[in-house]
Tab-separated table of C-alpha atoms and ligand atoms in Angstrom:
chain	number	residue	atom	x	y	z
H	1456	UNK	CA	149.200	129.789	127.435
H	1457	UNK	CA	145.583	127.974	126.683
H	1458	UNK	CA	146.044	125.145	124.245
H	1459	UNK	CA	142.505	123.823	123.647
H	1460	UNK	CA	141.478	121.233	120.957
H	1461	UNK	CA	137.622	121.366	119.199
H	1462	UNK	CA	136.287	118.166	118.605
H	1463	UNK	CA	133.404	116.325	116.801
H	1464	UNK	CA	131.887	114.919	113.546
H	1465	UNK	CA	132.503	116.597	110.158
H	1466	UNK	CA	130.009	119.442	110.341
H	1467	UNK	CA	129.797	119.797	113.927
H	1468	UNK	CA	130.756	123.343	113.237
H	1469	UNK	CA	134.197	123.206	114.567
H	1470	UNK	CA	135.374	125.403	111.602
H	1471	UNK	CA	133.096	128.551	112.554
H	1472	UNK	CA	133.957	127.984	116.532
H	1473	UNK	CA	137.114	127.755	116.411
H	1474	UNK	CA	137.114	131.120	114.790
H	1475	UNK	CA	134.983	132.382	117.841
H	1476	UNK	CA	137.270	130.881	120.180
H	1477	UNK	CA	140.440	132.306	118.484
H	1478	UNK	CA	139.215	135.733	118.465
H	1479	UNK	CA	137.941	135.985	122.074
H	1480	UNK	CA	140.904	134.204	123.510
H	1481	UNK	CA	143.661	135.136	121.112
H	1482	UNK	CA	144.610	131.971	120.172
H	1483	UNK	CA	145.798	130.833	116.899
H	1484	UNK	CA	143.315	128.415	114.686
H	1485	UNK	CA	145.007	125.183	113.498
H	1486	UNK	CA	142.502	123.427	111.029
H	1487	UNK	CA	144.865	120.652	109.519
H	1488	UNK	CA	141.696	120.709	106.706
H	1489	UNK	CA	142.466	123.993	105.628
H	1490	UNK	CA	146.289	123.399	105.588
H	1491	UNK	CA	145.833	120.712	103.368
H	1492	UNK	CA	143.068	122.412	101.408
H	1493	UNK	CA	146.061	125.476	100.954
H	1494	UNK	CA	148.690	122.585	100.071
H	1495	UNK	CA	145.846	121.041	97.293
H	1496	UNK	CA	145.096	124.435	95.608
H	1497	UNK	CA	149.069	124.994	95.257
H	1498	UNK	CA	149.701	121.334	94.109
H	1499	UNK	CA	152.516	120.761	96.856
H	1500	UNK	CA	153.604	116.933	97.204
H	1501	UNK	CA	151.536	116.966	100.053
H	1502	UNK	CA	148.526	118.395	98.798
H	1503	UNK	CA	148.646	115.550	96.013
H	1504	UNK	CA	149.032	112.676	98.402
H	1505	UNK	CA	146.375	114.318	100.822
H	1506	UNK	CA	143.597	114.770	97.880
H	1507	UNK	CA	144.001	111.152	96.800
H	1508	UNK	CA	142.166	110.450	100.702
H	1509	UNK	CA	140.506	113.808	101.257
H	1510	UNK	CA	138.405	113.324	97.836
H	1511	UNK	CA	137.237	109.955	98.884
H	1512	UNK	CA	136.261	110.993	102.483
H	1513	UNK	CA	139.276	109.016	104.320
H	1514	UNK	CA	141.351	110.364	106.857
H	1515	UNK	CA	144.831	111.112	105.522
H	1516	UNK	CA	147.845	108.824	106.747
H	1517	UNK	CA	148.638	109.558	110.521
H	1518	UNK	CA	152.603	110.997	110.090
H	1519	UNK	CA	151.806	113.061	106.661
H	1520	UNK	CA	149.473	114.974	108.849
H	1521	UNK	CA	151.666	114.954	112.000
H	1522	UNK	CA	154.579	116.067	110.134
H	1523	UNK	CA	152.758	119.034	108.609
H	1524	UNK	CA	151.356	120.091	112.100
H	1525	UNK	CA	154.580	120.077	113.518
H	1526	UNK	CA	155.833	122.464	110.862
H	1527	UNK	CA	153.086	124.506	111.573
H	1528	UNK	CA	153.840	124.850	115.380
H	1529	UNK	CA	157.186	125.828	114.574
H	1530	UNK	CA	155.911	128.831	112.930
H	1531	UNK	CA	156.478	132.084	115.507
H	1532	UNK	CA	153.200	133.339	116.735
H	1533	UNK	CA	151.552	135.854	118.500
H	1534	UNK	CA	149.206	134.330	120.338
H	1535	UNK	CA	148.055	132.997	123.876
H	1536	UNK	CA	148.015	129.604	122.610
H	1537	UNK	CA	146.535	127.488	120.078
H	1538	UNK	CA	142.563	126.275	119.431
H	1539	UNK	CA	143.218	122.767	117.317
H	1540	UNK	CA	140.290	122.100	114.690
H	1541	UNK	CA	139.947	118.832	113.477
H	1542	UNK	CA	143.294	117.360	114.911
H	1543	UNK	CA	143.820	114.865	116.581
H	1544	UNK	CA	141.613	112.585	114.514
H	1545	UNK	CA	143.020	109.113	115.847
H	1546	UNK	CA	144.533	108.039	119.445
H	1547	UNK	CA	147.798	108.168	117.924
H	1548	UNK	CA	147.459	111.948	116.955
H	1549	UNK	CA	146.222	112.533	120.289
H	1550	UNK	CA	149.282	111.114	122.166
H	1551	UNK	CA	151.351	112.537	119.695
H	1552	UNK	CA	150.065	115.941	120.255
H	1553	UNK	CA	150.535	115.660	123.666
H	1554	UNK	CA	154.379	115.063	123.297
H	1555	UNK	CA	154.683	117.684	120.645
H	1556	UNK	CA	152.879	120.892	123.208
H	1557	UNK	CA	155.431	119.391	125.899
H	1558	UNK	CA	158.273	119.644	123.710
H	1559	UNK	CA	157.711	122.593	121.805
H	1560	UNK	CA	156.038	124.765	124.567
H	1561	UNK	CA	156.369	122.736	127.716
H	1562	UNK	CA	152.938	122.872	128.088
H	1563	UNK	CA	149.852	121.091	127.753
H	1564	UNK	CA	146.450	120.582	126.146
H	1565	UNK	CA	144.113	122.534	128.681
H	1566	UNK	CA	140.631	120.846	127.435
H	1567	UNK	CA	138.789	119.194	124.510
H	1568	UNK	CA	135.416	120.442	123.907
H	1569	UNK	CA	133.283	118.031	122.052
H	1570	UNK	CA	130.389	119.737	119.844
H	1571	UNK	CA	127.626	116.897	119.765
H	1572	UNK	CA	124.946	116.804	116.408
H	1573	UNK	CA	123.125	113.990	115.262
H	1574	UNK	CA	123.968	112.448	112.195
H	1575	UNK	CA	121.080	113.098	110.247
H	1576	UNK	CA	121.748	116.870	110.860
H	1577	UNK	CA	125.458	116.662	110.139
H	1578	UNK	CA	124.501	115.082	106.207
H	1579	UNK	CA	122.271	117.692	106.106
H	1580	UNK	CA	124.595	120.472	106.865
H	1581	UNK	CA	127.496	119.321	104.376
H	1582	UNK	CA	125.365	119.004	101.475
H	1583	UNK	CA	123.991	122.515	102.146
H	1584	UNK	CA	127.465	123.715	102.899
H	1585	UNK	CA	128.344	121.734	99.337
H	1586	UNK	CA	126.152	123.940	97.421
H	1587	UNK	CA	128.981	126.616	98.129
H	1588	UNK	CA	131.807	125.467	99.451
H	1589	UNK	CA	133.343	123.664	96.529
H	1590	UNK	CA	134.702	121.206	98.431
H	1591	UNK	CA	134.447	117.837	96.411
H	1592	UNK	CA	134.043	115.820	99.685
H	1593	UNK	CA	131.000	117.832	100.426
H	1594	UNK	CA	129.300	117.024	97.001
H	1595	UNK	CA	128.259	113.982	97.549
H	1596	UNK	CA	125.894	112.214	100.029
H	1597	UNK	CA	128.059	109.011	99.787
H	1598	UNK	CA	131.185	110.596	100.350
H	1599	UNK	CA	130.026	112.533	103.668
H	1600	UNK	CA	128.781	109.430	105.038
H	1601	UNK	CA	132.190	107.789	104.302
H	1602	UNK	CA	133.944	110.764	106.650
H	1603	UNK	CA	130.947	110.310	109.253
H	1604	UNK	CA	132.069	106.405	109.595
H	1605	UNK	CA	135.461	107.398	109.306
H	1606	UNK	CA	134.478	109.393	112.464
H	1607	UNK	CA	133.272	106.730	114.357
H	1608	UNK	CA	136.053	104.154	113.199
H	1609	UNK	CA	139.007	106.156	113.864
H	1610	UNK	CA	138.074	109.295	115.306
H	1611	UNK	CA	135.739	109.064	118.198
H	1612	UNK	CA	137.777	106.870	120.465
H	1613	UNK	CA	139.826	109.912	120.716
H	1614	UNK	CA	137.105	111.133	123.161
H	1615	UNK	CA	137.881	108.612	125.703
H	1616	UNK	CA	141.771	109.296	125.452
H	1617	UNK	CA	140.830	112.988	126.582
H	1618	UNK	CA	138.181	111.732	128.966
H	1619	UNK	CA	140.815	109.708	131.199
H	1620	UNK	CA	142.729	112.386	131.375
H	1621	UNK	CA	139.619	114.592	132.749
H	1622	UNK	CA	140.061	116.928	129.857
H	1623	UNK	CA	136.923	116.146	127.621
H	1624	UNK	CA	133.323	117.904	127.963
H	1625	UNK	CA	130.526	117.900	126.016
H	1626	UNK	CA	128.767	120.686	124.615
H	1627	UNK	CA	125.117	120.650	122.175
H	1628	UNK	CA	126.459	121.816	118.691
H	1629	UNK	CA	122.744	122.669	117.626
H	1630	UNK	CA	121.178	126.283	117.780
H	1631	UNK	CA	122.459	129.722	117.006
H	1632	UNK	CA	126.174	130.128	116.201
H	1633	UNK	CA	126.417	132.657	119.202
H	1634	UNK	CA	124.732	130.496	121.397
H	1635	UNK	CA	126.986	127.298	120.911
H	1636	UNK	CA	130.013	129.930	121.378
H	1637	UNK	CA	128.671	131.022	124.642
H	1638	UNK	CA	128.298	127.177	125.819
H	1639	UNK	CA	132.085	127.174	124.910
H	1640	UNK	CA	133.173	130.033	126.534
H	1641	UNK	CA	131.357	128.951	129.584
H	1642	UNK	CA	133.458	125.524	129.868
H	1643	UNK	CA	136.520	127.353	128.897
H	1644	UNK	CA	135.583	130.004	131.567
H	1645	UNK	CA	135.285	127.132	134.096
H	1646	UNK	CA	138.736	126.018	133.806
H	1647	UNK	CA	140.182	129.398	133.511
H	1648	UNK	CA	139.319	130.312	136.909
H	1649	UNK	CA	140.427	126.984	138.082
H	1650	UNK	CA	143.853	127.757	136.625
H	1651	UNK	CA	144.150	131.450	138.474
I	2757	LIG	P1	138.084	118.743	107.433
I	2757	LIG	O1	138.304	120.212	107.494
I	2757	LIG	O2	138.348	118.991	109.230
I	2757	LIG	O3	136.723	118.341	107.480
I	2757	LIG	O4	139.017	117.896	107.114
I	2757	LIG	C1	138.820	117.529	105.766
I	2757	LIG	C2	139.816	116.167	105.018
I	2757	LIG	O5	140.866	116.571	105.555
I	2757	LIG	C3	138.956	115.038	106.078
I	2757	LIG	O6	138.084	114.398	105.738
I	2757	LIG	C4	140.501	114.342	105.895
I	2757	LIG	O7	140.569	113.232	104.684
I	2757	LIG	C5	141.442	115.144	106.134
I	2757	LIG	N1	142.607	115.432	107.478
I	2757	LIG	C6	141.582	116.556	108.313
I	2757	LIG	N2	142.442	116.554	109.377
I	2757	LIG	C7	143.145	115.420	109.453
I	2757	LIG	C8	143.887	114.529	110.817
I	2757	LIG	N3	144.028	115.680	111.762
I	2757	LIG	N4	144.048	113.453	110.234
I	2757	LIG	C9	143.682	112.460	108.874
I	2757	LIG	N5	142.743	113.350	107.816
I	2757	LIG	C10	142.552	114.836	108.044
């Protein structure tokens, strides 16, 4: 099994790259943002609760997010592991993820890959995605900047958590999509060689 975390601010390309990693290494992509949007679309209780935070560009409370993730991880899958996209977003979530992966799979997070992109490029990318995504949280610069602020206030410190475990690597997140994927593959292949 290989479990990876794709890390970075909103608009850094986590969703796009998580798909590439999922198909290259036969992993199941778990995007907490997508799970929330699915629940919002279907107007579940969880969706209604999450919506009030998401549409302001704030993080959904940890326990709500963690419970949803556990539900997802309990589903049977035909894959060699998971790629976590948009989770963990707080140090508490990161600690809990370690516990869950240990309890459910007797395994651990192999590596956290962080996509590095400057704030101004993030804002540009998200505004342009907002023209077609239909996402309210992509639609205004104010909300986008709020999401980036939340990242610096609550999420950026997750890097320290993984760095202390020697499981963290920065990858330049600007360039052609395939070029960025190659950078990620290169880092993952290094740890796969170590594990053999
Ligand atoms: P994303 O699709 O990853 O950009 O997530 C969209 C929104 O969903 C975020 O701005 C948060 O409001 C919420 N969200 C997604 N993942 C998490 C998480 N791990 N913790 C808290 N909120 C989250």
